[in-house]
Amino acid sequence: MAGRAGRGEQPGDVYIQTLCPDHYAIARAAAQDYGAFFEREAELRRSLAYPPFARLLGITGMAANRPRLSQTMQRLAGRLRGSWSQQGVKVLGPAVSPIPRIRGRFREQILLKGGLAAPEAKRALLEAVADCGRAAPGVDFQVDVDPVNML
């Protein structure tokens, strides 16, 4: 834990083990060059439409019945693509979650990237999720704005 290295005026040591020592994040951290790291990271995030330059919205579907879940997530993704593609929002997925099953429930994800901040956009999204949920009993959804963890 680098944040615990050294105390006050006492210097501390931090050791980093990596397979990519030339990666910009590692190189900038080693040089303690926050400004250069920020510039590179901001450029990358802007080009990929990641926060804070765009919004991400993760939708996780969960169900004990895998075929019903997959069918519901496909239907939801299709509906979102139909209504959001003209607004510059990318709909990615659905895809099986990196942790595909928790407590006997299968999990799939959809990720939206783009301009999702308008109140009417949020309402339309929640309406689409609710409609798909009503049409598929046993399928639950979790919606996460700018998700930190997508496992």
PDB file of N, CA and C in Angstrom, residues 22-124:
ATOM      1  N   ASP A  22       7.043  -0.315 -18.954  1.00  0.00           N
ATOM      2  CA  ASP A  22       7.032   0.879 -19.799  1.00  0.00           C
ATOM      3  C   ASP A  22       5.645   1.489 -19.942  1.00  0.00           C
ATOM      4  N   HIS A  23       4.641   0.892 -19.306  1.00  0.00           N
ATOM      5  CA  HIS A  23       3.283   1.442 -19.383  1.00  0.00           C
ATOM      6  C   HIS A  23       3.298   2.849 -18.801  1.00  0.00           C
ATOM      7  N   TYR A  24       2.555   3.755 -19.446  1.00  0.00           N
ATOM      8  CA  TYR A  24       2.606   5.161 -19.030  1.00  0.00           C
ATOM      9  C   TYR A  24       2.232   5.354 -17.564  1.00  0.00           C
ATOM     10  N   ALA A  25       1.289   4.574 -17.035  1.00  0.00           N
ATOM     11  CA  ALA A  25       0.886   4.755 -15.634  1.00  0.00           C
ATOM     12  C   ALA A  25       2.029   4.384 -14.690  1.00  0.00           C
ATOM     13  N   ILE A  26       2.724   3.305 -14.991  1.00  0.00           N
ATOM     14  CA  ILE A  26       3.854   2.871 -14.151  1.00  0.00           C
ATOM     15  C   ILE A  26       5.002   3.873 -14.275  1.00  0.00           C
ATOM     16  N   ALA A  27       5.320   4.264 -15.508  1.00  0.00           N
ATOM     17  CA  ALA A  27       6.432   5.196 -15.726  1.00  0.00           C
ATOM     18  C   ALA A  27       6.172   6.543 -15.052  1.00  0.00           C
ATOM     19  N   ARG A  28       4.948   7.048 -15.175  1.00  0.00           N
ATOM     20  CA  ARG A  28       4.632   8.348 -14.557  1.00  0.00           C
ATOM     21  C   ARG A  28       4.602   8.249 -13.028  1.00  0.00           C
ATOM     22  N   ALA A  29       4.136   7.118 -12.508  1.00  0.00           N
ATOM     23  CA  ALA A  29       4.132   6.934 -11.049  1.00  0.00           C
ATOM     24  C   ALA A  29       5.568   6.882 -10.524  1.00  0.00           C
ATOM     25  N   ALA A  30       6.424   6.146 -11.223  1.00  0.00           N
ATOM     26  CA  ALA A  30       7.821   6.045 -10.789  1.00  0.00           C
ATOM     27  C   ALA A  30       8.500   7.411 -10.811  1.00  0.00           C
ATOM     28  N   ALA A  31       8.142   8.237 -11.789  1.00  0.00           N
ATOM     29  CA  ALA A  31       8.721   9.578 -11.888  1.00  0.00           C
ATOM     30  C   ALA A  31       7.978  10.589 -11.017  1.00  0.00           C
ATOM     31  N   GLN A  32       6.898  10.158 -10.385  1.00  0.00           N
ATOM     32  CA  GLN A  32       6.031  11.028  -9.582  1.00  0.00           C
ATOM     33  C   GLN A  32       5.591  12.246 -10.400  1.00  0.00           C
ATOM     34  N   ASP A  33       5.215  11.975 -11.650  1.00  0.00           N
ATOM     35  CA  ASP A  33       4.806  13.028 -12.581  1.00  0.00           C
ATOM     36  C   ASP A  33       3.293  12.957 -12.787  1.00  0.00           C
ATOM     37  N   TYR A  34       2.559  13.485 -11.816  1.00  0.00           N
ATOM     38  CA  TYR A  34       1.101  13.434 -11.854  1.00  0.00           C
ATOM     39  C   TYR A  34       0.553  14.196 -13.055  1.00  0.00           C
ATOM     40  N   GLY A  35       1.123  15.334 -13.379  1.00  0.00           N
ATOM     41  CA  GLY A  35       0.635  16.147 -14.492  1.00  0.00           C
ATOM     42  C   GLY A  35       0.675  15.397 -15.814  1.00  0.00           C
ATOM     43  N   ALA A  36       1.794  14.743 -16.106  1.00  0.00           N
ATOM     44  CA  ALA A  36       1.917  13.986 -17.355  1.00  0.00           C
ATOM     45  C   ALA A  36       0.968  12.789 -17.357  1.00  0.00           C
ATOM     46  N   PHE A  37       0.818  12.135 -16.201  1.00  0.00           N
ATOM     47  CA  PHE A  37      -0.135  11.021 -16.113  1.00  0.00           C
ATOM     48  C   PHE A  37      -1.549  11.515 -16.410  1.00  0.00           C
ATOM     49  N   PHE A  38      -1.931  12.627 -15.790  1.00  0.00           N
ATOM     50  CA  PHE A  38      -3.279  13.157 -15.980  1.00  0.00           C
ATOM     51  C   PHE A  38      -3.531  13.504 -17.444  1.00  0.00           C
ATOM     52  N   GLU A  39      -2.573  14.167 -18.082  1.00  0.00           N
ATOM     53  CA  GLU A  39      -2.743  14.543 -19.494  1.00  0.00           C
ATOM     54  C   GLU A  39      -2.951  13.316 -20.370  1.00  0.00           C
ATOM     55  N   ARG A  40      -2.140  12.294 -20.174  1.00  0.00           N
ATOM     56  CA  ARG A  40      -2.256  11.072 -20.993  1.00  0.00           C
ATOM     57  C   ARG A  40      -3.565  10.345 -20.699  1.00  0.00           C
ATOM     58  N   GLU A  41      -3.922  10.225 -19.444  1.00  0.00           N
ATOM     59  CA  GLU A  41      -5.156   9.529 -19.061  1.00  0.00           C
ATOM     60  C   GLU A  41      -6.379  10.284 -19.579  1.00  0.00           C
ATOM     61  N   ALA A  42      -6.364  11.608 -19.485  1.00  0.00           N
ATOM     62  CA  ALA A  42      -7.487  12.411 -19.982  1.00  0.00           C
ATOM     63  C   ALA A  42      -7.633  12.249 -21.493  1.00  0.00           C
ATOM     64  N   GLU A  43      -6.525  12.249 -22.210  1.00  0.00           N
ATOM     65  CA  GLU A  43      -6.554  12.058 -23.663  1.00  0.00           C
ATOM     66  C   GLU A  43      -7.151  10.689 -24.012  1.00  0.00           C
ATOM     67  N   LEU A  44      -6.725   9.668 -23.301  1.00  0.00           N
ATOM     68  CA  LEU A  44      -7.232   8.314 -23.535  1.00  0.00           C
ATOM     69  C   LEU A  44      -8.722   8.221 -23.223  1.00  0.00           C
ATOM     70  N   ARG A  45      -9.130   8.764 -22.099  1.00  0.00           N
ATOM     71  CA  ARG A  45     -10.544   8.717 -21.708  1.00  0.00           C
ATOM     72  C   ARG A  45     -11.421   9.494 -22.687  1.00  0.00           C
ATOM     73  N   ARG A  46     -10.941  10.618 -23.163  1.00  0.00           N
ATOM     74  CA  ARG A  46     -11.711  11.397 -24.140  1.00  0.00           C
ATOM     75  C   ARG A  46     -11.880  10.589 -25.425  1.00  0.00           C
ATOM     76  N   SER A  47     -10.810   9.969 -25.910  1.00  0.00           N
ATOM     77  CA  SER A  47     -10.874   9.225 -27.176  1.00  0.00           C
ATOM     78  C   SER A  47     -11.767   7.988 -27.082  1.00  0.00           C
ATOM     79  N   LEU A  48     -11.887   7.406 -25.902  1.00  0.00           N
ATOM     80  CA  LEU A  48     -12.715   6.206 -25.715  1.00  0.00           C
ATOM     81  C   LEU A  48     -14.117   6.521 -25.199  1.00  0.00           C
ATOM     82  N   ALA A  49     -14.418   7.795 -25.009  1.00  0.00           N
ATOM     83  CA  ALA A  49     -15.717   8.236 -24.462  1.00  0.00           C
ATOM     84  C   ALA A  49     -15.966   7.615 -23.087  1.00  0.00           C
ATOM     85  N   TYR A  50     -14.980   7.776 -22.198  1.00  0.00           N
ATOM     86  CA  TYR A  50     -15.099   7.324 -20.813  1.00  0.00           C
ATOM     87  C   TYR A  50     -15.245   8.539 -19.904  1.00  0.00           C
ATOM     88  N   PRO A  51     -15.793   8.335 -18.708  1.00  0.00           N
ATOM     89  CA  PRO A  51     -15.911   9.450 -17.755  1.00  0.00           C
ATOM     90  C   PRO A  51     -14.536  10.065 -17.490  1.00  0.00           C
ATOM     91  N   PRO A  52     -14.496  11.354 -17.291  1.00  0.00           N
ATOM     92  CA  PRO A  52     -15.590  12.311 -17.136  1.00  0.00           C
ATOM     93  C   PRO A  52     -16.041  12.957 -18.443  1.00  0.00           C
ATOM     94  N   PHE A  53     -15.567  12.477 -19.597  1.00  0.00           N
ATOM     95  CA  PHE A  53     -15.886  13.100 -20.884  1.00  0.00           C
ATOM     96  C   PHE A  53     -17.174  12.558 -21.490  1.00  0.00           C
ATOM     97  N   ALA A  54     -17.670  11.488 -20.980  1.00  0.00           N
ATOM     98  CA  ALA A  54     -18.959  10.904 -21.371  1.00  0.00           C
ATOM     99  C   ALA A  54     -19.437  10.096 -20.170  1.00  0.00           C
ATOM    100  N   ARG A  55     -20.638   9.606 -20.269  1.00  0.00           N
ATOM    101  CA  ARG A  55     -21.179   8.800 -19.169  1.00  0.00           C
ATOM    102  C   ARG A  55     -21.146   7.330 -19.564  1.00  0.00           C
ATOM    103  N   LEU A  56     -20.966   6.489 -18.581  1.00  0.00           N
ATOM    104  CA  LEU A  56     -21.123   5.047 -18.743  1.00  0.00           C
ATOM    105  C   LEU A  56     -22.313   4.632 -17.904  1.00  0.00           C
ATOM    106  N   LEU A  57     -23.035   3.670 -18.389  1.00  0.00           N
ATOM    107  CA  LEU A  57     -24.151   3.151 -17.622  1.00  0.00           C
ATOM    108  C   LEU A  57     -24.142   1.640 -17.787  1.00  0.00           C
ATOM    109  N   GLY A  58     -23.995   0.930 -16.687  1.00  0.00           N
ATOM    110  CA  GLY A  58     -23.982  -0.528 -16.718  1.00  0.00           C
ATOM    111  C   GLY A  58     -25.326  -1.080 -16.280  1.00  0.00           C
ATOM    112  N   ILE A  59     -25.823  -2.048 -17.028  1.00  0.00           N
ATOM    113  CA  ILE A  59     -27.058  -2.737 -16.670  1.00  0.00           C
ATOM    114  C   ILE A  59     -26.704  -4.203 -16.503  1.00  0.00           C
ATOM    115  N   THR A  60     -26.922  -4.733 -15.318  1.00  0.00           N
ATOM    116  CA  THR A  60     -26.683  -6.144 -15.053  1.00  0.00           C
ATOM    117  C   THR A  60     -28.027  -6.826 -14.883  1.00  0.00           C
ATOM    118  N   GLY A  61     -28.241  -7.879 -15.654  1.00  0.00           N
ATOM    119  CA  GLY A  61     -29.442  -8.694 -15.512  1.00  0.00           C
ATOM    120  C   GLY A  61     -29.086  -9.959 -14.758  1.00  0.00           C
ATOM    121  N   MET A  62     -29.988 -10.415 -13.878  1.00  0.00           N
ATOM    122  CA  MET A  62     -29.736 -11.594 -13.046  1.00  0.00           C
ATOM    123  C   MET A  62     -30.976 -12.478 -13.029  1.00  0.00           C
ATOM    124  N   ALA A  63     -30.770 -13.795 -13.193  1.00  0.00           N
ATOM    125  CA  ALA A  63     -31.900 -14.728 -13.154  1.00  0.00           C
ATOM    126  C   ALA A  63     -31.392 -16.144 -12.930  1.00  0.00           C
ATOM    127  N   ALA A  64     -32.238 -16.976 -12.345  1.00  0.00           N
ATOM    128  CA  ALA A  64     -31.907 -18.387 -12.154  1.00  0.00           C
ATOM    129  C   ALA A  64     -32.019 -19.149 -13.472  1.00  0.00           C
ATOM    130  N   ASN A  65     -32.838 -18.654 -14.385  1.00  0.00           N
ATOM    131  CA  ASN A  65     -33.072 -19.294 -15.674  1.00  0.00           C
ATOM    132  C   ASN A  65     -32.200 -18.610 -16.730  1.00  0.00           C
ATOM    133  N   ARG A  66     -31.134 -19.298 -17.141  1.00  0.00           N
ATOM    134  CA  ARG A  66     -30.172 -18.690 -18.070  1.00  0.00           C
ATOM    135  C   ARG A  66     -30.795 -18.345 -19.433  1.00  0.00           C
ATOM    136  N   PRO A  67     -31.561 -19.243 -20.068  1.00  0.00           N
ATOM    137  CA  PRO A  67     -32.160 -18.874 -21.361  1.00  0.00           C
ATOM    138  C   PRO A  67     -33.092 -17.665 -21.260  1.00  0.00           C
ATOM    139  N   ARG A  68     -33.881 -17.590 -20.208  1.00  0.00           N
ATOM    140  CA  ARG A  68     -34.774 -16.437 -20.045  1.00  0.00           C
ATOM    141  C   ARG A  68     -33.957 -15.157 -19.878  1.00  0.00           C
ATOM    142  N   LEU A  69     -32.883 -15.238 -19.095  1.00  0.00           N
ATOM    143  CA  LEU A  69     -32.020 -14.073 -18.905  1.00  0.00           C
ATOM    144  C   LEU A  69     -31.433 -13.618 -20.238  1.00  0.00           C
ATOM    145  N   SER A  70     -30.861 -14.543 -20.998  1.00  0.00           N
ATOM    146  CA  SER A  70     -30.229 -14.186 -22.273  1.00  0.00           C
ATOM    147  C   SER A  70     -31.231 -13.575 -23.239  1.00  0.00           C
ATOM    148  N   GLN A  71     -32.412 -14.165 -23.316  1.00  0.00           N
ATOM    149  CA  GLN A  71     -33.454 -13.649 -24.202  1.00  0.00           C
ATOM    150  C   GLN A  71     -33.879 -12.233 -23.780  1.00  0.00           C
ATOM    151  N   THR A  72     -34.039 -12.037 -22.488  1.00  0.00           N
ATOM    152  CA  THR A  72     -34.454 -10.727 -21.975  1.00  0.00           C
ATOM    153  C   THR A  72     -33.384  -9.675 -22.224  1.00  0.00           C
ATOM    154  N   MET A  73     -32.128 -10.025 -22.001  1.00  0.00           N
ATOM    155  CA  MET A  73     -31.043  -9.063 -22.212  1.00  0.00           C
ATOM    156  C   MET A  73     -30.900  -8.720 -23.700  1.00  0.00           C
ATOM    157  N   GLN A  74     -31.100  -9.707 -24.587  1.00  0.00           N
ATOM    158  CA  GLN A  74     -31.068  -9.432 -26.028  1.00  0.00           C
ATOM    159  C   GLN A  74     -32.190  -8.465 -26.409  1.00  0.00           C
ATOM    160  N   ARG A  75     -33.377  -8.703 -25.856  1.00  0.00           N
ATOM    161  CA  ARG A  75     -34.518  -7.835 -26.136  1.00  0.00           C
ATOM    162  C   ARG A  75     -34.241  -6.412 -25.644  1.00  0.00           C
ATOM    163  N   LEU A  76     -33.705  -6.301 -24.434  1.00  0.00           N
ATOM    164  CA  LEU A  76     -33.404  -4.982 -23.874  1.00  0.00           C
ATOM    165  C   LEU A  76     -32.344  -4.265 -24.711  1.00  0.00           C
ATOM    166  N   ALA A  77     -31.276  -4.968 -25.081  1.00  0.00           N
ATOM    167  CA  ALA A  77     -30.214  -4.350 -25.889  1.00  0.00           C
ATOM    168  C   ALA A  77     -30.767  -3.874 -27.230  1.00  0.00           C
ATOM    169  N   GLY A  78     -31.624  -4.672 -27.845  1.00  0.00           N
ATOM    170  CA  GLY A  78     -32.227  -4.272 -29.116  1.00  0.00           C
ATOM    171  C   GLY A  78     -33.078  -3.025 -28.970  1.00  0.00           C
ATOM    172  N   ARG A  79     -33.849  -2.989 -27.919  1.00  0.00           N
ATOM    173  CA  ARG A  79     -34.692  -1.810 -27.680  1.00  0.00           C
ATOM    174  C   ARG A  79     -33.830  -0.568 -27.437  1.00  0.00           C
ATOM    175  N   LEU A  80     -32.774  -0.725 -26.655  1.00  0.00           N
ATOM    176  CA  LEU A  80     -31.892   0.412 -26.373  1.00  0.00           C
ATOM    177  C   LEU A  80     -31.178   0.881 -27.637  1.00  0.00           C
ATOM    178  N   ARG A  81     -30.721  -0.059 -28.461  1.00  0.00           N
ATOM    179  CA  ARG A  81     -30.058   0.326 -29.711  1.00  0.00           C
ATOM    180  C   ARG A  81     -31.016   1.105 -30.605  1.00  0.00           C
ATOM    181  N   GLY A  82     -32.251   0.653 -30.663  1.00  0.00           N
ATOM    182  CA  GLY A  82     -33.236   1.312 -31.507  1.00  0.00           C
ATOM    183  C   GLY A  82     -33.532   2.734 -31.079  1.00  0.00           C
ATOM    184  N   SER A  83     -33.542   2.971 -29.784  1.00  0.00           N
ATOM    185  CA  SER A  83     -33.932   4.301 -29.304  1.00  0.00           C
ATOM    186  C   SER A  83     -32.755   5.220 -28.991  1.00  0.00           C
ATOM    187  N   TRP A  84     -31.550   4.683 -28.857  1.00  0.00           N
ATOM    188  CA  TRP A  84     -30.428   5.516 -28.420  1.00  0.00           C
ATOM    189  C   TRP A  84     -29.367   5.748 -29.495  1.00  0.00           C
ATOM    190  N   SER A  85     -29.333   4.913 -30.530  1.00  0.00           N
ATOM    191  CA  SER A  85     -28.241   5.042 -31.499  1.00  0.00           C
ATOM    192  C   SER A  85     -28.264   6.394 -32.206  1.00  0.00           C
ATOM    193  N   GLN A  86     -29.458   6.968 -32.436  1.00  0.00           N
ATOM    194  CA  GLN A  86     -29.537   8.271 -33.091  1.00  0.00           C
ATOM    195  C   GLN A  86     -29.000   9.384 -32.187  1.00  0.00           C
ATOM    196  N   GLN A  87     -28.912   9.138 -30.904  1.00  0.00           N
ATOM    197  CA  GLN A  87     -28.446  10.152 -29.954  1.00  0.00           C
ATOM    198  C   GLN A  87     -26.954  10.017 -29.653  1.00  0.00           C
ATOM    199  N   GLY A  88     -26.252   9.166 -30.403  1.00  0.00           N
ATOM    200  CA  GLY A  88     -24.816   9.010 -30.217  1.00  0.00           C
ATOM    201  C   GLY A  88     -24.427   8.139 -29.040  1.00  0.00           C
ATOM    202  N   VAL A  89     -25.362   7.355 -28.526  1.00  0.00           N
ATOM    203  CA  VAL A  89     -25.068   6.458 -27.407  1.00  0.00           C
ATOM    204  C   VAL A  89     -24.741   5.080 -27.973  1.00  0.00           C
ATOM    205  N   LYS A  90     -23.610   4.514 -27.564  1.00  0.00           N
ATOM    206  CA  LYS A  90     -23.236   3.162 -27.983  1.00  0.00           C
ATOM    207  C   LYS A  90     -23.790   2.168 -26.979  1.00  0.00           C
ATOM    208  N   VAL A  91     -24.394   1.121 -27.497  1.00  0.00           N
ATOM    209  CA  VAL A  91     -24.908   0.040 -26.654  1.00  0.00           C
ATOM    210  C   VAL A  91     -24.005  -1.167 -26.895  1.00  0.00           C
ATOM    211  N   LEU A  92     -23.277  -1.580 -25.864  1.00  0.00           N
ATOM    212  CA  LEU A  92     -22.348  -2.707 -25.954  1.00  0.00           C
ATOM    213  C   LEU A  92     -22.934  -3.900 -25.216  1.00  0.00           C
ATOM    214  N   GLY A  93     -22.967  -5.030 -25.871  1.00  0.00           N
ATOM    215  CA  GLY A  93     -23.493  -6.234 -25.244  1.00  0.00           C
ATOM    216  C   GLY A  93     -24.866  -6.563 -25.768  1.00  0.00           C
ATOM    217  N   PRO A  94     -25.509  -7.507 -25.111  1.00  0.00           N
ATOM    218  CA  PRO A  94     -25.172  -8.078 -23.808  1.00  0.00           C
ATOM    219  C   PRO A  94     -24.012  -9.068 -23.891  1.00  0.00           C
ATOM    220  N   ALA A  95     -23.380  -9.248 -22.755  1.00  0.00           N
ATOM    221  CA  ALA A  95     -22.287 -10.196 -22.600  1.00  0.00           C
ATOM    222  C   ALA A  95     -22.409 -10.852 -21.238  1.00  0.00           C
ATOM    223  N   VAL A  96     -21.943 -12.076 -21.151  1.00  0.00           N
ATOM    224  CA  VAL A  96     -21.922 -12.769 -19.866  1.00  0.00           C
ATOM    225  C   VAL A  96     -20.982 -12.005 -18.938  1.00  0.00           C
ATOM    226  N   SER A  97     -21.385 -11.796 -17.706  1.00  0.00           N
ATOM    227  CA  SER A  97     -20.567 -11.076 -16.728  1.00  0.00           C
ATOM    228  C   SER A  97     -19.280 -11.847 -16.449  1.00  0.00           C
ATOM    229  N   PRO A  98     -18.196 -11.142 -16.106  1.00  0.00           N
ATOM    230  CA  PRO A  98     -16.956 -11.833 -15.748  1.00  0.00           C
ATOM    231  C   PRO A  98     -17.150 -12.843 -14.617  1.00  0.00           C
ATOM    232  N   ILE A  99     -18.017 -12.541 -13.668  1.00  0.00           N
ATOM    233  CA  ILE A  99     -18.433 -13.531 -12.666  1.00  0.00           C
ATOM    234  C   ILE A  99     -19.838 -13.936 -13.107  1.00  0.00           C
ATOM    235  N   PRO A 100     -19.950 -15.056 -13.839  1.00  0.00           N
ATOM    236  CA  PRO A 100     -21.199 -15.371 -14.531  1.00  0.00           C
ATOM    237  C   PRO A 100     -22.351 -15.856 -13.657  1.00  0.00           C
ATOM    238  N   ARG A 101     -22.047 -16.267 -12.442  1.00  0.00           N
ATOM    239  CA  ARG A 101     -23.110 -16.803 -11.587  1.00  0.00           C
ATOM    240  C   ARG A 101     -22.782 -16.515 -10.130  1.00  0.00           C
ATOM    241  N   ILE A 102     -23.744 -15.956  -9.420  1.00  0.00           N
ATOM    242  CA  ILE A 102     -23.598 -15.694  -7.990  1.00  0.00           C
ATOM    243  C   ILE A 102     -24.857 -16.188  -7.297  1.00  0.00           C
ATOM    244  N   ARG A 103     -24.667 -17.007  -6.273  1.00  0.00           N
ATOM    245  CA  ARG A 103     -25.780 -17.545  -5.485  1.00  0.00           C
ATOM    246  C   ARG A 103     -26.868 -18.164  -6.354  1.00  0.00           C
ATOM    247  N   GLY A 104     -26.442 -18.943  -7.348  1.00  0.00           N
ATOM    248  CA  GLY A 104     -27.385 -19.661  -8.189  1.00  0.00           C
ATOM    249  C   GLY A 104     -28.073 -18.815  -9.247  1.00  0.00           C
ATOM    250  N   ARG A 105     -27.644 -17.562  -9.403  1.00  0.00           N
ATOM    251  CA  ARG A 105     -28.273 -16.683 -10.400  1.00  0.00           C
ATOM    252  C   ARG A 105     -27.250 -16.305 -11.469  1.00  0.00           C
ATOM    253  N   PHE A 106     -27.641 -16.502 -12.721  1.00  0.00           N
ATOM    254  CA  PHE A 106     -26.784 -16.150 -13.846  1.00  0.00           C
ATOM    255  C   PHE A 106     -26.800 -14.637 -14.045  1.00  0.00           C
ATOM    256  N   ARG A 107     -25.695 -14.123 -14.623  1.00  0.00           N
ATOM    257  CA  ARG A 107     -25.551 -12.670 -14.764  1.00  0.00           C
ATOM    258  C   ARG A 107     -25.060 -12.317 -16.167  1.00  0.00           C
ATOM    259  N   GLU A 108     -25.681 -11.308 -16.764  1.00  0.00           N
ATOM    260  CA  GLU A 108     -25.243 -10.743 -18.040  1.00  0.00           C
ATOM    261  C   GLU A 108     -25.263  -9.227 -17.923  1.00  0.00           C
ATOM    262  N   GLN A 109     -24.470  -8.577 -18.799  1.00  0.00           N
ATOM    263  CA  GLN A 109     -24.334  -7.122 -18.707  1.00  0.00           C
ATOM    264  C   GLN A 109     -24.529  -6.440 -20.054  1.00  0.00           C
ATOM    265  N   ILE A 110     -25.015  -5.220 -19.984  1.00  0.00           N
ATOM    266  CA  ILE A 110     -25.074  -4.300 -21.120  1.00  0.00           C
ATOM    267  C   ILE A 110     -24.391  -3.020 -20.642  1.00  0.00           C
ATOM    268  N   LEU A 111     -23.594  -2.414 -21.516  1.00  0.00           N
ATOM    269  CA  LEU A 111     -22.921  -1.161 -21.178  1.00  0.00           C
ATOM    270  C   LEU A 111     -23.319  -0.101 -22.195  1.00  0.00           C
ATOM    271  N   LEU A 112     -23.731   1.051 -21.709  1.00  0.00           N
ATOM    272  CA  LEU A 112     -24.059   2.190 -22.563  1.00  0.00           C
ATOM    273  C   LEU A 112     -22.988   3.248 -22.378  1.00  0.00           C
ATOM    274  N   LYS A 113     -22.533   3.838 -23.503  1.00  0.00           N
ATOM    275  CA  LYS A 113     -21.512   4.883 -23.475  1.00  0.00           C
ATOM    276  C   LYS A 113     -22.025   6.080 -24.244  1.00  0.00           C
ATOM    277  N   GLY A 114     -21.932   7.263 -23.652  1.00  0.00           N
ATOM    278  CA  GLY A 114     -22.302   8.467 -24.380  1.00  0.00           C
ATOM    279  C   GLY A 114     -23.033   9.470 -23.528  1.00  0.00           C
ATOM    280  N   GLY A 115     -23.858  10.283 -24.188  1.00  0.00           N
ATOM    281  CA  GLY A 115     -24.576  11.360 -23.518  1.00  0.00           C
ATOM    282  C   GLY A 115     -25.833  10.868 -22.833  1.00  0.00           C
ATOM    283  N   LEU A 116     -25.704  10.497 -21.593  1.00  0.00           N
ATOM    284  CA  LEU A 116     -26.817   9.908 -20.841  1.00  0.00           C
ATOM    285  C   LEU A 116     -27.277  10.794 -19.699  1.00  0.00           C
ATOM    286  N   ALA A 117     -26.886  12.058 -19.710  1.00  0.00           N
ATOM    287  CA  ALA A 117     -27.135  12.903 -18.543  1.00  0.00           C
ATOM    288  C   ALA A 117     -28.526  13.533 -18.508  1.00  0.00           C
ATOM    289  N   ALA A 118     -29.179  13.690 -19.644  1.00  0.00           N
ATOM    290  CA  ALA A 118     -30.469  14.385 -19.679  1.00  0.00           C
ATOM    291  C   ALA A 118     -31.529  13.611 -18.895  1.00  0.00           C
ATOM    292  N   PRO A 119     -32.371  14.311 -18.137  1.00  0.00           N
ATOM    293  CA  PRO A 119     -33.412  13.630 -17.353  1.00  0.00           C
ATOM    294  C   PRO A 119     -34.332  12.761 -18.203  1.00  0.00           C
ATOM    295  N   GLU A 120     -34.675  13.225 -19.420  1.00  0.00           N
ATOM    296  CA  GLU A 120     -35.558  12.417 -20.270  1.00  0.00           C
ATOM    297  C   GLU A 120     -34.864  11.143 -20.735  1.00  0.00           C
ATOM    298  N   ALA A 121     -33.539  11.193 -20.894  1.00  0.00           N
ATOM    299  CA  ALA A 121     -32.783   9.998 -21.264  1.00  0.00           C
ATOM    300  C   ALA A 121     -32.823   8.982 -20.133  1.00  0.00           C
ATOM    301  N   LYS A 122     -32.671   9.453 -18.910  1.00  0.00           N
ATOM    302  CA  LYS A 122     -32.720   8.550 -17.755  1.00  0.00           C
ATOM    303  C   LYS A 122     -34.097   7.917 -17.624  1.00  0.00           C
ATOM    304  N   ARG A 123     -35.140   8.718 -17.826  1.00  0.00           N
ATOM    305  CA  ARG A 123     -36.508   8.195 -17.741  1.00  0.00           C
ATOM    306  C   ARG A 123     -36.745   7.118 -18.798  1.00  0.00           C
ATOM    307  N   ALA A 124     -36.299   7.386 -20.027  1.00  0.00           N
ATOM    308  CA  ALA A 124     -36.485   6.427 -21.117  1.00  0.00           C
ATOM    309  C   ALA A 124     -35.752   5.123 -20.825  1.00  0.00           C
TER     310      ALA A 124
END
